[in-house]
Amino acid sequence: MSRVYNFSAGPAVLPEEVLKEAAAEMLDYKGTGMSVMEMSHRSKAYQDIIDEAEKDLRELMNIPDNYKVLFLQGGASLQFAMIPMNLKKNGVADYIVTGQWAKKAYQEAQKYVKANKIATSEDKTFSYIPDCSDLPISDDADYVYICENNTIYGTKFHELPNTKGKTLVADVSSCFLSEPVDVSKYGVIYGGVQKNVGPAGVVIVIIREDLIPETVDDTVPTMMQYKIHADNGSMYNTPPCYGIYICGKVFKWIKKMGGLSAMKELNEKKAKILYDFLDQSKMFKGTVEPASRSLMNVPFVTGDADLDAKFVKEAKAAGFENLKGHRSVGGMRASIYNAMPIEGVQALVEFMDKFEKENS
Ligand SMILES: *Cc1c(COP(=O)(O)O)cnc(C)c1O
């Protein structure tokens, strides 16, 4: 067996310890004589798994008691519709469009509410986060929406927008649990877990209780009503059982690593190694304005598509996987989520340095 350094944007690298534990428990979970995959979601063993996962997540993120934690399906993309369907009161919502995922959310919302694009960075291929200190927030906006870390473009809101008192909704799929967060500043925080937390198939929604409506339009499918999931402890129907179990293990791993401040420190260290290299390189260039750089996703280019392709090919042969950039940006992208060891980033930079010397 040999493991590669996996720089995939998602599904992405998971802590090796978690994978080993899951492997050890595959045939017999804690004396039950079965895998978690085979277990009734109504069993005591599974109830303990989901309860403990929620408890650990609450502890890690310091989630206030007036927020619900929901483990749902449909990926982050289903939330693009669930959010306007459930949060709609006046039927108006403001969107800050800083990349493809924010744009998709904005477009989906138009089906259900009057969605306004109040800021965007599309003019420069989403390579920066616009100034959000004084935006034209709609007086009747039900919420203001952001994608906090832009997975494809490698930008991050380092300061939350001034929503002028309106509810903030954030897609944190690619920065989930990467640093401490003040949950009370948000109405809804949600993310697909396959970037930084677990296997694809689970989306976690953290929502302030008063935002969960008692009633919604009768055209809203039952499975898309927050209230149904909140009232049933995420078990209205069969939840993504195995995925939640792995997320629970990742929460414990992060706790053991020292929690979210320790995670942030490590992530800053890893990102600095890569950005420092890019800043001094004559061949490789980061594509993002320095003030907007993400700690998680780092896109870079050589400026020559053939050389980019050669780099990706040789990197793959050397054990660095999934470095090809998103098709809309080109070049390369290294996603260096929580579970990417610092050695992986160091090894990548050494490889880039060697490649630069050999090809210039
Ligand atoms: C990957 C990603 C999505 C889409 O997630 P799915 O689970 O595939 O629907 C949405 N938002 C962000 C920020 C992402 O990185």
mmCIF file of C-alpha atoms and ligand atoms in Angstrom:
data_model
loop_
_atom_site.group_PDB
_atom_site.id
_atom_site.type_symbol
_atom_site.label_atom_id
_atom_site.label_comp_id
_atom_site.label_asym_id
_atom_site.label_seq_id
_atom_site.Cartn_x
_atom_site.Cartn_y
_atom_site.Cartn_z
ATOM 1 C CA MET A 1 0.000 0.000 0.000
ATOM 2 C CA SER A 2 1.223 3.452 -0.747
ATOM 3 C CA ARG A 3 -0.587 6.691 -0.066
ATOM 4 C CA VAL A 4 -0.152 9.756 -2.268
ATOM 5 C CA TYR A 5 -0.315 13.412 -1.308
ATOM 6 C CA ASN A 6 -3.847 14.199 -2.456
ATOM 7 C CA PHE A 7 -4.436 17.881 -3.259
ATOM 8 C CA SER A 8 -7.995 17.328 -4.517
ATOM 9 C CA ALA A 9 -10.523 20.151 -3.981
ATOM 10 C CA GLY A 10 -13.160 17.583 -3.024
ATOM 11 C CA PRO A 11 -13.838 14.830 -2.246
ATOM 12 C CA ALA A 12 -10.540 15.329 -0.520
ATOM 13 C CA VAL A 13 -7.903 14.014 1.839
ATOM 14 C CA LEU A 14 -9.079 12.678 5.218
ATOM 15 C CA PRO A 15 -6.947 12.066 8.310
ATOM 16 C CA GLU A 16 -5.168 8.728 7.980
ATOM 17 C CA GLU A 17 -5.959 7.944 11.611
ATOM 18 C CA VAL A 18 -9.681 8.248 10.895
ATOM 19 C CA LEU A 19 -9.458 5.931 7.893
ATOM 20 C CA LYS A 20 -7.542 3.348 9.912
ATOM 21 C CA GLU A 21 -10.064 3.460 12.745
ATOM 22 C CA ALA A 22 -12.942 3.079 10.316
ATOM 23 C CA ALA A 23 -11.144 0.134 8.713
ATOM 24 C CA ALA A 24 -10.632 -1.524 12.090
ATOM 25 C CA GLU A 25 -14.342 -1.115 12.882
ATOM 26 C CA MET A 26 -15.566 -2.170 9.455
ATOM 27 C CA LEU A 27 -16.713 -5.704 10.285
ATOM 28 C CA ASP A 28 -17.633 -5.279 13.918
ATOM 29 C CA TYR A 29 -18.450 -1.846 15.315
ATOM 30 C CA LYS A 30 -17.862 -1.932 19.068
ATOM 31 C CA GLY A 31 -19.122 -5.470 19.600
ATOM 32 C CA THR A 32 -22.338 -5.033 17.610
ATOM 33 C CA GLY A 33 -21.153 -7.690 15.163
ATOM 34 C CA MET A 34 -21.905 -5.444 12.206
ATOM 35 C CA SER A 35 -20.575 -2.489 10.253
ATOM 36 C CA VAL A 36 -22.053 0.983 10.827
ATOM 37 C CA MET A 37 -23.048 0.679 7.167
ATOM 38 C CA GLU A 38 -25.340 -2.225 8.027
ATOM 39 C CA MET A 39 -26.848 -0.762 11.164
ATOM 40 C CA SER A 40 -30.419 0.457 11.680
ATOM 41 C CA HIS A 41 -30.493 4.211 12.092
ATOM 42 C CA ARG A 42 -33.090 3.599 14.826
ATOM 43 C CA SER A 43 -30.685 1.474 16.881
ATOM 44 C CA LYS A 44 -29.190 2.660 20.149
ATOM 45 C CA ALA A 45 -25.676 2.233 18.732
ATOM 46 C CA TYR A 46 -26.434 4.582 15.846
ATOM 47 C CA GLN A 47 -28.296 7.125 17.994
ATOM 48 C CA ASP A 48 -25.152 7.320 20.124
ATOM 49 C CA ILE A 49 -23.026 7.920 17.016
ATOM 50 C CA ILE A 50 -25.112 10.837 15.739
ATOM 51 C CA ASP A 51 -25.609 12.325 19.219
ATOM 52 C CA GLU A 52 -21.902 12.238 19.893
ATOM 53 C CA ALA A 53 -21.095 13.723 16.482
ATOM 54 C CA GLU A 54 -23.441 16.628 17.197
ATOM 55 C CA LYS A 55 -22.061 17.092 20.708
ATOM 56 C CA ASP A 56 -18.460 17.186 19.460
ATOM 57 C CA LEU A 57 -19.302 19.609 16.649
ATOM 58 C CA ARG A 58 -21.102 21.910 19.103
ATOM 59 C CA GLU A 59 -18.068 21.824 21.341
ATOM 60 C CA LEU A 60 -15.572 22.457 18.520
ATOM 61 C CA MET A 61 -17.483 25.401 17.034
ATOM 62 C CA ASN A 62 -18.866 26.611 20.329
ATOM 63 C CA ILE A 63 -22.373 26.556 18.827
ATOM 64 C CA PRO A 64 -24.901 28.499 20.949
ATOM 65 C CA ASP A 65 -27.924 26.572 22.293
ATOM 66 C CA ASN A 66 -30.365 28.501 20.128
ATOM 67 C CA TYR A 67 -28.899 26.963 16.972
ATOM 68 C CA LYS A 68 -29.906 23.611 15.494
ATOM 69 C CA VAL A 69 -27.372 21.297 13.891
ATOM 70 C CA LEU A 70 -28.811 19.326 10.977
ATOM 71 C CA PHE A 71 -27.126 16.474 9.114
ATOM 72 C CA LEU A 72 -28.761 16.412 5.690
ATOM 73 C CA GLN A 73 -28.300 15.060 2.176
ATOM 74 C CA GLY A 74 -28.320 16.604 -1.281
ATOM 75 C CA GLY A 75 -24.909 18.229 -1.008
ATOM 76 C CA ALA A 76 -24.254 21.914 -0.621
ATOM 77 C CA SER A 77 -26.108 22.436 -3.895
ATOM 78 C CA LEU A 78 -29.519 21.461 -2.470
ATOM 79 C CA GLN A 79 -29.089 24.241 0.092
ATOM 80 C CA PHE A 80 -29.019 26.735 -2.787
ATOM 81 C CA ALA A 81 -32.784 26.057 -3.011
ATOM 82 C CA MET A 82 -33.585 25.144 0.605
ATOM 83 C CA ILE A 83 -32.272 28.460 1.903
ATOM 84 C CA PRO A 84 -34.586 30.744 -0.092
ATOM 85 C CA MET A 85 -37.522 28.305 0.258
ATOM 86 C CA ASN A 86 -37.258 28.302 4.046
ATOM 87 C CA LEU A 87 -35.934 31.777 4.853
ATOM 88 C CA LYS A 88 -38.362 33.581 2.578
ATOM 89 C CA LYS A 89 -40.523 36.142 4.401
ATOM 90 C CA ASN A 90 -40.505 39.284 2.249
ATOM 91 C CA GLY A 91 -39.287 37.293 -0.715
ATOM 92 C CA VAL A 92 -36.116 39.377 -1.197
ATOM 93 C CA ALA A 93 -32.517 38.259 -0.690
ATOM 94 C CA ASP A 94 -29.125 39.871 -1.352
ATOM 95 C CA TYR A 95 -26.246 37.862 -2.824
ATOM 96 C CA ILE A 96 -22.532 38.633 -2.904
ATOM 97 C CA VAL A 97 -21.211 36.769 -5.907
ATOM 98 C CA THR A 98 -17.550 35.858 -5.450
ATOM 99 C CA GLY A 99 -17.326 32.696 -7.539
ATOM 100 C CA GLN A 100 -19.115 29.839 -9.283
ATOM 101 C CA TRP A 101 -20.727 28.441 -6.140
ATOM 102 C CA ALA A 102 -22.087 31.809 -5.031
ATOM 103 C CA LYS A 103 -23.291 32.402 -8.566
ATOM 104 C CA LYS A 104 -25.104 29.074 -8.670
ATOM 105 C CA ALA A 105 -26.732 29.841 -5.322
ATOM 106 C CA TYR A 106 -27.774 33.268 -6.614
ATOM 107 C CA GLN A 107 -29.234 31.805 -9.801
ATOM 108 C CA GLU A 108 -31.119 29.083 -7.942
ATOM 109 C CA ALA A 109 -32.566 31.606 -5.478
ATOM 110 C CA GLN A 110 -34.108 33.547 -8.364
ATOM 111 C CA LYS A 111 -36.603 30.708 -8.755
ATOM 112 C CA TYR A 112 -38.033 31.366 -5.303
ATOM 113 C CA VAL A 113 -37.321 34.966 -4.302
ATOM 114 C CA LYS A 114 -36.226 38.275 -5.771
ATOM 115 C CA ALA A 115 -32.480 37.761 -5.546
ATOM 116 C CA ASN A 116 -30.257 40.831 -5.880
ATOM 117 C CA LYS A 117 -26.584 40.679 -6.777
ATOM 118 C CA ILE A 118 -25.280 43.439 -4.503
ATOM 119 C CA ALA A 119 -21.549 42.878 -5.139
ATOM 120 C CA THR A 120 -19.374 40.721 -7.345
ATOM 121 C CA SER A 121 -15.737 40.162 -8.274
ATOM 122 C CA GLU A 122 -16.509 38.631 -11.651
ATOM 123 C CA ASP A 123 -14.793 41.572 -13.421
ATOM 124 C CA LYS A 124 -11.397 40.071 -12.490
ATOM 125 C CA THR A 125 -12.214 36.359 -12.715
ATOM 126 C CA PHE A 126 -13.219 36.272 -9.032
ATOM 127 C CA SER A 127 -9.611 36.817 -7.948
ATOM 128 C CA TYR A 128 -10.515 39.022 -4.975
ATOM 129 C CA ILE A 129 -13.169 39.638 -2.321
ATOM 130 C CA PRO A 130 -14.931 42.970 -2.896
ATOM 131 C CA ASP A 131 -15.155 45.618 -0.192
ATOM 132 C CA CYS A 132 -18.303 44.661 1.727
ATOM 133 C CA SER A 133 -18.247 47.354 4.409
ATOM 134 C CA ASP A 134 -21.034 49.483 2.931
ATOM 135 C CA LEU A 135 -23.082 47.594 0.371
ATOM 136 C CA PRO A 136 -26.551 48.558 -0.872
ATOM 137 C CA ILE A 137 -28.317 46.020 1.364
ATOM 138 C CA SER A 138 -32.040 45.882 0.545
ATOM 139 C CA ASP A 139 -34.279 47.255 3.304
ATOM 140 C CA ASP A 140 -36.531 44.231 3.000
ATOM 141 C CA ALA A 141 -33.823 41.578 2.475
ATOM 142 C CA ASP A 142 -34.630 38.329 4.286
ATOM 143 C CA TYR A 143 -30.914 37.534 4.333
ATOM 144 C CA VAL A 144 -27.514 38.349 2.849
ATOM 145 C CA TYR A 145 -25.711 35.409 1.272
ATOM 146 C CA ILE A 146 -21.987 34.722 0.910
ATOM 147 C CA CYS A 147 -19.758 31.841 -0.074
ATOM 148 C CA GLU A 148 -17.103 32.344 2.583
ATOM 149 C CA ASN A 149 -14.266 30.411 0.940
ATOM 150 C CA ASN A 150 -14.276 30.181 -2.820
ATOM 151 C CA THR A 151 -12.980 26.708 -3.561
ATOM 152 C CA ILE A 152 -12.409 27.248 -7.277
ATOM 153 C CA TYR A 153 -10.782 30.692 -7.146
ATOM 154 C CA GLY A 154 -8.940 30.395 -3.831
ATOM 155 C CA THR A 155 -10.336 33.477 -2.129
ATOM 156 C CA LYS A 156 -11.705 33.860 1.405
ATOM 157 C CA PHE A 157 -13.687 36.524 3.247
ATOM 158 C CA HIS A 158 -11.228 37.512 5.967
ATOM 159 C CA GLU A 159 -13.838 39.902 7.302
ATOM 160 C CA LEU A 160 -17.561 39.228 7.184
ATOM 161 C CA PRO A 161 -19.707 41.679 5.212
ATOM 162 C CA ASN A 162 -21.557 44.433 6.992
ATOM 163 C CA THR A 163 -25.124 43.165 6.528
ATOM 164 C CA LYS A 164 -26.621 46.230 8.238
ATOM 165 C CA GLY A 165 -28.526 44.046 10.659
ATOM 166 C CA LYS A 166 -29.768 41.507 8.119
ATOM 167 C CA THR A 167 -29.304 37.761 8.649
ATOM 168 C CA LEU A 168 -26.033 36.416 7.259
ATOM 169 C CA VAL A 169 -26.104 33.065 5.443
ATOM 170 C CA ALA A 170 -22.769 31.460 4.583
ATOM 171 C CA ASP A 171 -21.664 28.493 2.522
ATOM 172 C CA VAL A 172 -18.512 27.343 4.334
ATOM 173 C CA SER A 173 -18.087 24.048 2.460
ATOM 174 C CA SER A 174 -14.372 24.499 1.796
ATOM 175 C CA CYS A 175 -13.357 26.224 5.054
ATOM 176 C CA PHE A 176 -15.485 24.214 7.489
ATOM 177 C CA LEU A 177 -13.596 23.691 10.787
ATOM 178 C CA SER A 178 -10.411 25.229 9.366
ATOM 179 C CA GLU A 179 -10.378 28.018 11.980
ATOM 180 C CA PRO A 180 -12.426 29.289 14.937
ATOM 181 C CA VAL A 181 -15.741 30.875 14.033
ATOM 182 C CA ASP A 182 -18.235 33.047 15.904
ATOM 183 C CA VAL A 183 -21.451 31.219 15.053
ATOM 184 C CA SER A 184 -23.594 33.976 16.588
ATOM 185 C CA LYS A 185 -22.669 36.286 13.691
ATOM 186 C CA TYR A 186 -24.536 34.046 11.257
ATOM 187 C CA GLY A 187 -28.143 33.013 10.797
ATOM 188 C CA VAL A 188 -27.165 29.947 8.804
ATOM 189 C CA ILE A 189 -23.768 28.303 8.310
ATOM 190 C CA TYR A 190 -23.705 25.283 6.074
ATOM 191 C CA GLY A 191 -21.338 23.136 4.112
ATOM 192 C CA GLY A 192 -20.986 19.955 2.164
ATOM 193 C CA VAL A 193 -18.567 17.860 4.192
ATOM 194 C CA GLN A 194 -16.549 16.330 1.350
ATOM 195 C CA LYS A 195 -14.066 19.225 1.271
ATOM 196 C CA ASN A 196 -12.782 19.372 4.812
ATOM 197 C CA VAL A 197 -14.813 17.106 7.082
ATOM 198 C CA GLY A 198 -15.856 13.757 5.686
ATOM 199 C CA PRO A 199 -17.116 11.685 2.773
ATOM 200 C CA ALA A 200 -19.485 13.106 0.148
ATOM 201 C CA GLY A 201 -23.176 12.677 0.869
ATOM 202 C CA VAL A 202 -23.561 14.754 4.024
ATOM 203 C CA VAL A 203 -24.260 18.462 4.318
ATOM 204 C CA ILE A 204 -24.252 20.083 7.750
ATOM 205 C CA VAL A 205 -26.600 23.000 8.352
ATOM 206 C CA ILE A 206 -26.238 25.106 11.495
ATOM 207 C CA ILE A 207 -29.280 27.350 11.752
ATOM 208 C CA ARG A 208 -30.596 29.788 14.346
ATOM 209 C CA GLU A 209 -33.867 28.383 15.644
ATOM 210 C CA ASP A 210 -35.966 31.474 14.982
ATOM 211 C CA LEU A 211 -35.126 31.239 11.275
ATOM 212 C CA ILE A 212 -36.757 27.819 10.971
ATOM 213 C CA PRO A 213 -40.280 28.631 9.781
ATOM 214 C CA GLU A 214 -43.325 26.889 11.262
ATOM 215 C CA THR A 215 -44.889 26.826 7.823
ATOM 216 C CA VAL A 216 -43.616 27.177 4.279
ATOM 217 C CA ASP A 217 -45.334 27.316 0.878
ATOM 218 C CA ASP A 218 -47.142 23.993 0.351
ATOM 219 C CA THR A 219 -45.152 23.453 -2.821
ATOM 220 C CA VAL A 220 -41.964 23.001 -0.744
ATOM 221 C CA PRO A 221 -41.193 19.265 -0.607
ATOM 222 C CA THR A 222 -41.311 17.775 2.877
ATOM 223 C CA MET A 223 -37.675 16.737 2.595
ATOM 224 C CA MET A 224 -36.704 20.357 1.940
ATOM 225 C CA GLN A 225 -38.266 21.816 5.085
ATOM 226 C CA TYR A 226 -35.793 22.614 7.840
ATOM 227 C CA LYS A 227 -38.522 22.175 10.436
ATOM 228 C CA ILE A 228 -39.090 18.532 9.501
ATOM 229 C CA HIS A 229 -35.399 17.734 9.957
ATOM 230 C CA ALA A 230 -35.017 19.868 13.078
ATOM 231 C CA ASP A 231 -38.072 18.291 14.769
ATOM 232 C CA ASN A 232 -36.814 14.805 13.959
ATOM 233 C CA GLY A 233 -33.177 15.165 14.992
ATOM 234 C CA SER A 234 -32.028 14.756 11.365
ATOM 235 C CA MET A 235 -33.824 11.370 11.303
ATOM 236 C CA TYR A 236 -37.099 12.130 9.546
ATOM 237 C CA ASN A 237 -35.912 9.546 7.058
ATOM 238 C CA THR A 238 -32.733 7.480 6.868
ATOM 239 C CA PRO A 239 -29.846 9.904 7.258
ATOM 240 C CA PRO A 240 -26.485 9.401 5.485
ATOM 241 C CA CYS A 241 -25.488 7.131 8.377
ATOM 242 C CA TYR A 242 -21.987 6.079 7.427
ATOM 243 C CA GLY A 243 -20.951 9.573 6.345
ATOM 244 C CA ILE A 244 -22.106 11.070 9.642
ATOM 245 C CA TYR A 245 -20.118 8.383 11.491
ATOM 246 C CA ILE A 246 -16.930 9.390 9.639
ATOM 247 C CA CYS A 247 -17.627 13.100 10.272
ATOM 248 C CA GLY A 248 -17.902 12.231 13.966
ATOM 249 C CA LYS A 249 -14.471 10.632 13.844
ATOM 250 C CA VAL A 250 -13.018 13.707 12.124
ATOM 251 C CA PHE A 251 -14.514 15.934 14.866
ATOM 252 C CA LYS A 252 -12.732 13.799 17.470
ATOM 253 C CA TRP A 253 -9.491 13.988 15.475
ATOM 254 C CA ILE A 254 -9.717 17.804 15.383
ATOM 255 C CA LYS A 255 -10.406 17.898 19.123
ATOM 256 C CA LYS A 256 -7.352 15.736 19.698
ATOM 257 C CA MET A 257 -5.273 18.050 17.486
ATOM 258 C CA GLY A 258 -6.195 20.921 19.819
ATOM 259 C CA GLY A 259 -9.436 22.236 18.321
ATOM 260 C CA LEU A 260 -10.045 25.001 15.833
ATOM 261 C CA SER A 261 -7.356 27.453 17.014
ATOM 262 C CA ALA A 262 -4.722 24.738 16.667
ATOM 263 C CA MET A 263 -6.163 23.872 13.256
ATOM 264 C CA LYS A 264 -5.929 27.504 12.183
ATOM 265 C CA GLU A 265 -2.331 27.769 13.327
ATOM 266 C CA LEU A 266 -1.386 24.665 11.387
ATOM 267 C CA ASN A 267 -3.324 25.794 8.304
ATOM 268 C CA GLU A 268 -1.607 29.194 8.378
ATOM 269 C CA LYS A 269 1.763 27.521 8.606
ATOM 270 C CA LYS A 270 1.012 25.232 5.662
ATOM 271 C CA ALA A 271 -0.415 28.022 3.485
ATOM 272 C CA LYS A 272 2.553 30.291 4.248
ATOM 273 C CA ILE A 273 5.002 27.680 2.948
ATOM 274 C CA LEU A 274 3.187 27.582 -0.381
ATOM 275 C CA TYR A 275 2.448 31.309 -0.725
ATOM 276 C CA ASP A 276 6.000 32.272 0.255
ATOM 277 C CA PHE A 277 7.308 29.987 -2.448
ATOM 278 C CA LEU A 278 4.886 31.417 -5.045
ATOM 279 C CA ASP A 279 5.835 34.977 -4.114
ATOM 280 C CA GLN A 280 9.532 34.411 -4.783
ATOM 281 C CA SER A 281 9.183 32.070 -7.783
ATOM 282 C CA LYS A 282 9.943 33.373 -11.267
ATOM 283 C CA MET A 283 7.926 30.575 -12.871
ATOM 284 C CA PHE A 284 4.859 29.995 -10.654
ATOM 285 C CA LYS A 285 2.422 32.784 -9.773
ATOM 286 C CA GLY A 286 -0.555 32.805 -7.417
ATOM 287 C CA THR A 287 -3.717 34.004 -9.157
ATOM 288 C CA VAL A 288 -5.377 35.725 -6.190
ATOM 289 C CA GLU A 289 -4.940 39.196 -4.669
ATOM 290 C CA PRO A 290 -2.818 38.610 -1.540
ATOM 291 C CA ALA A 291 -5.363 40.190 0.838
ATOM 292 C CA SER A 292 -8.052 37.724 -0.277
ATOM 293 C CA ARG A 293 -6.010 34.512 -0.213
ATOM 294 C CA SER A 294 -7.592 31.321 1.075
ATOM 295 C CA LEU A 295 -5.818 29.058 3.555
ATOM 296 C CA MET A 296 -7.458 26.038 1.935
ATOM 297 C CA ASN A 297 -7.336 26.356 -1.864
ATOM 298 C CA VAL A 298 -4.288 27.772 -3.596
ATOM 299 C CA PRO A 299 -4.527 28.280 -7.371
ATOM 300 C CA PHE A 300 -1.351 29.077 -9.333
ATOM 301 C CA VAL A 301 -0.158 29.231 -12.934
ATOM 302 C CA THR A 302 3.063 29.387 -14.907
ATOM 303 C CA GLY A 303 1.473 31.529 -17.604
ATOM 304 C CA ASP A 304 2.125 28.812 -20.207
ATOM 305 C CA ALA A 305 -0.571 26.152 -20.643
ATOM 306 C CA ASP A 306 1.886 23.553 -21.995
ATOM 307 C CA LEU A 307 4.219 24.048 -19.062
ATOM 308 C CA ASP A 308 1.244 23.792 -16.661
ATOM 309 C CA ALA A 309 0.294 20.471 -18.233
ATOM 310 C CA LYS A 310 3.878 19.209 -18.012
ATOM 311 C CA PHE A 311 4.002 20.197 -14.347
ATOM 312 C CA VAL A 312 0.726 18.437 -13.494
ATOM 313 C CA LYS A 313 1.876 15.290 -15.304
ATOM 314 C CA GLU A 314 5.293 15.147 -13.646
ATOM 315 C CA ALA A 315 3.827 16.012 -10.237
ATOM 316 C CA LYS A 316 1.388 13.115 -10.567
ATOM 317 C CA ALA A 317 4.203 10.735 -11.432
ATOM 318 C CA ALA A 318 6.020 11.925 -8.304
ATOM 319 C CA GLY A 319 3.016 11.181 -6.048
ATOM 320 C CA PHE A 320 1.275 14.592 -5.932
ATOM 321 C CA GLU A 321 -2.294 13.965 -7.068
ATOM 322 C CA ASN A 322 -5.104 16.236 -8.287
ATOM 323 C CA LEU A 323 -3.105 19.421 -8.843
ATOM 324 C CA LYS A 324 -4.837 20.321 -12.091
ATOM 325 C CA GLY A 325 -6.705 23.599 -11.705
ATOM 326 C CA HIS A 326 -10.448 23.981 -12.175
ATOM 327 C CA ARG A 327 -11.388 24.186 -15.841
ATOM 328 C CA SER A 328 -12.570 27.801 -15.443
ATOM 329 C CA VAL A 329 -9.206 29.059 -14.123
ATOM 330 C CA GLY A 330 -6.733 26.644 -15.732
ATOM 331 C CA GLY A 331 -3.249 26.109 -14.330
ATOM 332 C CA MET A 332 -2.937 24.354 -11.004
ATOM 333 C CA ARG A 333 -4.704 24.329 -7.660
ATOM 334 C CA ALA A 334 -3.428 22.804 -4.452
ATOM 335 C CA SER A 335 -6.154 22.215 -1.874
ATOM 336 C CA ILE A 336 -4.477 21.950 1.494
ATOM 337 C CA TYR A 337 -7.332 21.093 3.827
ATOM 338 C CA ASN A 338 -7.022 20.239 7.539
ATOM 339 C CA ALA A 339 -5.976 16.646 6.842
ATOM 340 C CA MET A 340 -3.133 17.533 4.441
ATOM 341 C CA PRO A 341 0.012 17.041 6.518
ATOM 342 C CA ILE A 342 2.569 19.856 6.560
ATOM 343 C CA GLU A 343 5.069 17.378 5.074
ATOM 344 C CA GLY A 344 2.849 17.190 1.974
ATOM 345 C CA VAL A 345 3.072 20.955 1.436
ATOM 346 C CA GLN A 346 6.813 20.985 2.073
ATOM 347 C CA ALA A 347 7.329 18.146 -0.388
ATOM 348 C CA LEU A 348 5.188 19.921 -3.001
ATOM 349 C CA VAL A 349 7.214 23.126 -2.693
ATOM 350 C CA GLU A 350 10.478 21.190 -3.033
ATOM 351 C CA PHE A 351 9.095 19.528 -6.130
ATOM 352 C CA MET A 352 8.013 22.880 -7.596
ATOM 353 C CA ASP A 353 11.446 24.347 -6.901
ATOM 354 C CA LYS A 354 13.126 21.433 -8.640
ATOM 355 C CA PHE A 355 10.739 21.697 -11.600
ATOM 356 C CA GLU A 356 11.441 25.421 -11.906
ATOM 357 C CA LYS A 357 15.217 24.863 -11.971
ATOM 358 C CA GLU A 358 14.934 22.089 -14.546
ATOM 359 C CA ASN A 359 12.639 24.053 -16.844
ATOM 360 C CA SER A 360 14.027 27.562 -16.932
HETATM 361 C C1 LIG B 1 -18.029 21.855 -3.610
HETATM 362 C C2 LIG B 1 -18.783 23.064 -3.222
HETATM 363 C C3 LIG B 1 -20.172 23.156 -3.404
HETATM 364 C C4 LIG B 1 -20.994 22.050 -4.061
HETATM 365 O O1 LIG B 1 -21.070 20.976 -3.225
HETATM 366 P P1 LIG B 1 -21.963 19.702 -3.579
HETATM 367 O O2 LIG B 1 -21.942 18.954 -2.289
HETATM 368 O O3 LIG B 1 -21.286 18.987 -4.699
HETATM 369 O O4 LIG B 1 -23.310 20.169 -3.945
HETATM 370 C C5 LIG B 1 -20.816 24.295 -2.982
HETATM 371 N N1 LIG B 1 -20.138 25.302 -2.396
HETATM 372 C C6 LIG B 1 -18.803 25.248 -2.226
HETATM 373 C C7 LIG B 1 -18.105 26.386 -1.583
HETATM 374 C C8 LIG B 1 -18.087 24.128 -2.628
HETATM 375 O O5 LIG B 1 -16.760 24.080 -2.448
#
